[in-house]
Amino acid sequence: MTQGCIIAVVVAALALCRRNHQRGVAVTRFEAFRTKMKVLFLVLAVCSLCSKAIVHACRHFNPPQPPIIGP
């Protein structure tokens, strides 16, 4: 399921970053900034999904020790 989420985020980011390139049209500063921000958000989203999956797997396979109750 996590892999599906990662793929969906990547596809959505690529769709947002797609731009109609016309010959002779320069990229403005604002467009360059928007593209950089979209890439940054894509990286942060993928990293957060992966880190959550890693933490979940570690907790699943290494559960905490049960508390000792009594004398």
CSV table of N, CA, C and O in Angstrom, one decimal:
chain,number,residue,atom,x,y,z
A,1,MET,N,0.8,-1.2,0.0
A,1,MET,CA,0.0,0.0,0.0
A,1,MET,C,0.9,1.3,0.0
A,1,MET,O,0.5,2.2,-0.7
A,2,THR,N,2.0,1.2,0.8
A,2,THR,CA,2.8,2.4,0.8
A,2,THR,C,3.5,2.7,-0.5
A,2,THR,O,3.6,3.8,-0.9
A,3,GLN,N,3.8,1.6,-1.3
A,3,GLN,CA,4.4,1.8,-2.6
A,3,GLN,C,3.4,2.4,-3.5
A,3,GLN,O,3.8,3.3,-4.4
A,4,GLY,N,2.1,2.1,-3.4
A,4,GLY,CA,1.1,2.7,-4.2
A,4,GLY,C,1.0,4.2,-3.9
A,4,GLY,O,0.8,5.0,-4.8
A,5,CYS,N,1.1,4.5,-2.6
A,5,CYS,CA,1.0,6.0,-2.3
A,5,CYS,C,2.2,6.7,-2.8
A,5,CYS,O,2.1,7.8,-3.3
A,6,ILE,N,3.4,6.1,-2.8
A,6,ILE,CA,4.6,6.8,-3.3
A,6,ILE,C,4.4,7.0,-4.8
A,6,ILE,O,4.7,8.1,-5.3
A,7,ILE,N,4.0,6.0,-5.5
A,7,ILE,CA,3.8,6.1,-7.0
A,7,ILE,C,2.8,7.2,-7.3
A,7,ILE,O,3.0,8.0,-8.2
A,8,ALA,N,1.7,7.2,-6.5
A,8,ALA,CA,0.7,8.2,-6.7
A,8,ALA,C,1.2,9.6,-6.5
A,8,ALA,O,0.9,10.6,-7.3
A,9,VAL,N,2.0,9.8,-5.5
A,9,VAL,CA,2.6,11.2,-5.2
A,9,VAL,C,3.6,11.5,-6.3
A,9,VAL,O,3.5,12.7,-6.8
A,10,VAL,N,4.4,10.6,-6.8
A,10,VAL,CA,5.3,10.9,-7.9
A,10,VAL,C,4.5,11.3,-9.2
A,10,VAL,O,4.9,12.3,-9.8
A,11,VAL,N,3.5,10.5,-9.5
A,11,VAL,CA,2.7,10.8,-10.7
A,11,VAL,C,2.0,12.2,-10.6
A,11,VAL,O,2.0,13.0,-11.5
A,12,ALA,N,1.5,12.5,-9.4
A,12,ALA,CA,0.8,13.8,-9.2
A,12,ALA,C,1.8,14.9,-9.3
A,12,ALA,O,1.5,16.0,-10.0
A,13,ALA,N,3.0,14.8,-8.8
A,13,ALA,CA,4.0,15.8,-8.8
A,13,ALA,C,4.5,16.0,-10.3
A,13,ALA,O,4.7,17.2,-10.7
A,14,LEU,N,4.7,14.9,-11.0
A,14,LEU,CA,5.1,15.1,-12.4
A,14,LEU,C,4.0,15.7,-13.2
A,14,LEU,O,4.3,16.5,-14.1
A,15,ALA,N,2.8,15.4,-12.9
A,15,ALA,CA,1.7,16.1,-13.6
A,15,ALA,C,1.6,17.6,-13.3
A,15,ALA,O,1.3,18.4,-14.2
A,16,LEU,N,1.9,17.9,-12.1
A,16,LEU,CA,1.9,19.4,-11.7
A,16,LEU,C,3.1,20.1,-12.3
A,16,LEU,O,3.0,21.3,-12.6
A,17,CYS,N,4.2,19.4,-12.4
A,17,CYS,CA,5.4,20.0,-12.9
A,17,CYS,C,5.5,20.1,-14.5
A,17,CYS,O,6.3,20.9,-15.0
A,18,ARG,N,4.6,19.4,-15.1
A,18,ARG,CA,4.6,19.4,-16.6
A,18,ARG,C,4.2,20.8,-17.1
A,18,ARG,O,3.3,21.5,-16.6
A,19,ARG,N,4.9,21.3,-18.0
A,19,ARG,CA,4.6,22.6,-18.6
A,19,ARG,C,4.7,22.6,-20.1
A,19,ARG,O,5.5,21.8,-20.6
A,20,ASN,N,3.9,23.3,-20.7
A,20,ASN,CA,3.9,23.4,-22.2
A,20,ASN,C,5.1,24.2,-22.6
A,20,ASN,O,5.1,25.4,-22.4
A,21,HIS,N,6.1,23.6,-23.1
A,21,HIS,CA,7.3,24.3,-23.6
A,21,HIS,C,7.1,24.8,-25.0
A,21,HIS,O,6.9,24.0,-25.9
A,22,GLN,N,7.1,26.1,-25.2
A,22,GLN,CA,7.0,26.7,-26.5
A,22,GLN,C,8.4,27.2,-26.9
A,22,GLN,O,9.1,27.8,-26.0
A,23,ARG,N,8.8,27.1,-28.1
A,23,ARG,CA,10.1,27.6,-28.5
A,23,ARG,C,10.1,29.1,-28.5
A,23,ARG,O,9.2,29.8,-28.9
A,24,GLY,N,11.2,29.6,-27.9
A,24,GLY,CA,11.4,31.0,-27.9
A,24,GLY,C,10.8,31.7,-26.7
A,24,GLY,O,10.9,32.9,-26.5
A,25,VAL,N,10.2,30.9,-25.8
A,25,VAL,CA,9.6,31.5,-24.6
A,25,VAL,C,10.5,31.2,-23.4
A,25,VAL,O,10.8,30.0,-23.1
A,26,ALA,N,11.0,32.2,-22.7
A,26,ALA,CA,11.9,32.1,-21.6
A,26,ALA,C,11.1,31.7,-20.3
A,26,ALA,O,10.0,32.1,-20.2
A,27,VAL,N,11.8,31.0,-19.4
A,27,VAL,CA,11.2,30.7,-18.1
A,27,VAL,C,11.4,31.9,-17.2
A,27,VAL,O,12.5,32.3,-17.0
A,28,THR,N,10.3,32.3,-16.6
A,28,THR,CA,10.4,33.5,-15.7
A,28,THR,C,10.9,33.0,-14.3
A,28,THR,O,10.9,31.8,-14.0
A,29,ARG,N,11.3,33.9,-13.5
A,29,ARG,CA,11.8,33.6,-12.2
A,29,ARG,C,10.7,32.9,-11.3
A,29,ARG,O,10.9,32.0,-10.6
A,30,PHE,N,9.5,33.4,-11.5
A,30,PHE,CA,8.3,32.8,-10.7
A,30,PHE,C,8.1,31.4,-11.1
A,30,PHE,O,7.9,30.5,-10.3
A,31,GLU,N,8.1,31.1,-12.5
A,31,GLU,CA,7.9,29.7,-12.9
A,31,GLU,C,9.1,28.8,-12.4
A,31,GLU,O,8.8,27.7,-12.0
A,32,ALA,N,10.3,29.3,-12.4
A,32,ALA,CA,11.4,28.5,-11.9
A,32,ALA,C,11.3,28.2,-10.4
A,32,ALA,O,11.5,27.1,-10.0
A,33,PHE,N,10.8,29.2,-9.7
A,33,PHE,CA,10.6,29.1,-8.3
A,33,PHE,C,9.5,28.1,-8.0
A,33,PHE,O,9.6,27.2,-7.1
A,34,ARG,N,8.4,28.1,-8.8
A,34,ARG,CA,7.3,27.2,-8.6
A,34,ARG,C,7.8,25.8,-8.9
A,34,ARG,O,7.4,24.8,-8.1
A,35,THR,N,8.6,25.6,-9.9
A,35,THR,CA,9.1,24.2,-10.2
A,35,THR,C,9.9,23.7,-9.1
A,35,THR,O,9.8,22.5,-8.7
A,36,LYS,N,10.8,24.6,-8.6
A,36,LYS,CA,11.7,24.1,-7.5
A,36,LYS,C,10.9,23.8,-6.3
A,36,LYS,O,11.2,22.8,-5.6
A,37,MET,N,9.8,24.5,-5.9
A,37,MET,CA,9.0,24.2,-4.8
A,37,MET,C,8.2,22.9,-5.0
A,37,MET,O,8.1,22.1,-4.0
A,38,LYS,N,7.8,22.7,-6.2
A,38,LYS,CA,7.1,21.4,-6.5
A,38,LYS,C,8.0,20.2,-6.3
A,38,LYS,O,7.6,19.2,-5.7
A,39,VAL,N,9.2,20.3,-6.8
A,39,VAL,CA,10.2,19.3,-6.6
A,39,VAL,C,10.5,19.1,-5.1
A,39,VAL,O,10.6,17.9,-4.6
A,40,LEU,N,10.6,20.1,-4.4
A,40,LEU,CA,10.9,20.1,-3.0
A,40,LEU,C,9.8,19.4,-2.2
A,40,LEU,O,10.0,18.5,-1.4
A,41,PHE,N,8.5,19.7,-2.5
A,41,PHE,CA,7.4,19.1,-1.9
A,41,PHE,C,7.3,17.6,-2.3
A,41,PHE,O,6.9,16.8,-1.4
A,42,LEU,N,7.6,17.3,-3.5
A,42,LEU,CA,7.7,15.9,-3.9
A,42,LEU,C,8.7,15.1,-3.1
A,42,LEU,O,8.4,14.0,-2.6
A,43,VAL,N,9.9,15.6,-3.0
A,43,VAL,CA,10.9,14.9,-2.2
A,43,VAL,C,10.5,14.8,-0.7
A,43,VAL,O,10.6,13.7,-0.1
A,44,LEU,N,9.9,15.8,-0.1
A,44,LEU,CA,9.5,15.7,1.2
A,44,LEU,C,8.3,14.7,1.4
A,44,LEU,O,8.3,14.0,2.4
A,45,ALA,N,7.4,14.7,0.5
A,45,ALA,CA,6.3,13.7,0.6
A,45,ALA,C,6.8,12.3,0.5
A,45,ALA,O,6.4,11.4,1.2
A,46,VAL,N,7.7,12.0,-0.5
A,46,VAL,CA,8.2,10.7,-0.7
A,46,VAL,C,9.0,10.3,0.6
A,46,VAL,O,8.9,9.1,1.1
A,47,CYS,N,9.8,11.2,1.1
A,47,CYS,CA,10.7,10.9,2.2
A,47,CYS,C,9.8,10.6,3.5
A,47,CYS,O,10.1,9.7,4.2
A,48,SER,N,8.7,11.4,3.6
A,48,SER,CA,7.9,11.1,4.8
A,48,SER,C,7.2,9.8,4.7
A,48,SER,O,7.0,9.1,5.7
A,49,LEU,N,6.7,9.4,3.5
A,49,LEU,CA,6.0,8.1,3.3
A,49,LEU,C,7.0,7.0,3.6
A,49,LEU,O,6.7,6.0,4.3
A,50,CYS,N,8.2,7.1,3.1
A,50,CYS,CA,9.2,6.0,3.3
A,50,CYS,C,9.6,5.9,4.7
A,50,CYS,O,9.7,4.8,5.3
A,51,SER,N,9.8,7.0,5.4
A,51,SER,CA,10.2,7.0,6.8
A,51,SER,C,9.1,6.4,7.7
A,51,SER,O,9.4,5.7,8.6
A,52,LYS,N,7.9,6.7,7.4
A,52,LYS,CA,6.7,6.1,8.1
A,52,LYS,C,6.7,4.6,7.9
A,52,LYS,O,6.4,3.9,8.8
A,53,ALA,N,7.0,4.2,6.7
A,53,ALA,CA,7.0,2.7,6.4
A,53,ALA,C,8.1,2.0,7.1
A,53,ALA,O,7.9,0.9,7.7
A,54,ILE,N,9.3,2.7,7.2
A,54,ILE,CA,10.4,2.1,7.9
A,54,ILE,C,10.1,2.0,9.4
A,54,ILE,O,10.4,1.0,10.0
A,55,VAL,N,9.6,3.1,10.0
A,55,VAL,CA,9.3,3.1,11.4
A,55,VAL,C,8.2,2.0,11.7
A,55,VAL,O,8.3,1.3,12.7
A,56,HIS,N,7.2,1.9,10.9
A,56,HIS,CA,6.2,0.9,11.1
A,56,HIS,C,6.7,-0.5,11.0
A,56,HIS,O,6.4,-1.3,11.9
A,57,ALA,N,7.6,-0.8,10.1
A,57,ALA,CA,8.2,-2.1,9.9
A,57,ALA,C,9.1,-2.4,11.1
A,57,ALA,O,9.0,-3.6,11.7
A,58,CYS,N,9.8,-1.5,11.6
A,58,CYS,CA,10.7,-1.7,12.8
A,58,CYS,C,9.9,-2.0,14.0
A,58,CYS,O,10.2,-2.9,14.8
A,59,ARG,N,8.8,-1.2,14.2
A,59,ARG,CA,8.0,-1.5,15.4
A,59,ARG,C,7.2,-2.8,15.3
A,59,ARG,O,7.0,-3.4,16.3
A,60,HIS,N,6.9,-3.2,14.1
A,60,HIS,CA,6.2,-4.4,13.9
A,60,HIS,C,7.0,-5.6,14.2
A,60,HIS,O,6.6,-6.6,14.9
A,61,PHE,N,8.3,-5.6,13.7
A,61,PHE,CA,9.2,-6.8,13.9
A,61,PHE,C,9.9,-6.7,15.2
A,61,PHE,O,10.5,-7.7,15.7
A,62,ASN,N,10.0,-5.6,15.9
A,62,ASN,CA,10.7,-5.4,17.2
A,62,ASN,C,9.7,-4.7,18.2
A,62,ASN,O,9.9,-3.6,18.5
A,63,PRO,N,8.7,-5.5,18.7
A,63,PRO,CA,7.8,-4.8,19.6
A,63,PRO,C,8.5,-4.5,20.9
A,63,PRO,O,9.5,-5.2,21.3
A,64,PRO,N,8.0,-3.5,21.7
A,64,PRO,CA,8.6,-3.2,23.0
A,64,PRO,C,8.4,-4.4,24.0
A,64,PRO,O,7.5,-5.2,23.9
A,65,GLN,N,9.3,-4.5,24.9
A,65,GLN,CA,9.2,-5.5,26.0
A,65,GLN,C,8.0,-5.2,26.8
A,65,GLN,O,7.7,-4.1,27.1
A,66,PRO,N,7.3,-6.3,27.2
A,66,PRO,CA,6.1,-6.1,28.1
A,66,PRO,C,6.6,-5.6,29.5
A,66,PRO,O,7.7,-6.0,29.9
A,67,PRO,N,5.9,-4.7,30.1
A,67,PRO,CA,6.3,-4.2,31.4
A,67,PRO,C,6.2,-5.3,32.5
A,67,PRO,O,5.4,-6.2,32.4
A,68,ILE,N,7.2,-5.3,33.4
A,68,ILE,CA,7.2,-6.2,34.5
A,68,ILE,C,6.3,-5.7,35.6
A,68,ILE,O,6.6,-4.6,36.1
A,69,ILE,N,5.3,-6.5,36.0
A,69,ILE,CA,4.4,-6.1,37.0
A,69,ILE,C,4.6,-7.0,38.2
A,69,ILE,O,4.6,-8.2,38.1
A,70,GLY,N,4.7,-6.4,39.4
A,70,GLY,CA,4.9,-7.2,40.6
A,70,GLY,C,6.2,-7.1,41.2
A,70,GLY,O,7.1,-6.4,40.7
A,71,PRO,N,6.5,-7.8,42.3
A,71,PRO,CA,7.7,-7.7,43.0
A,71,PRO,C,8.9,-8.4,42.4
A,71,PRO,O,8.9,-9.2,41.6
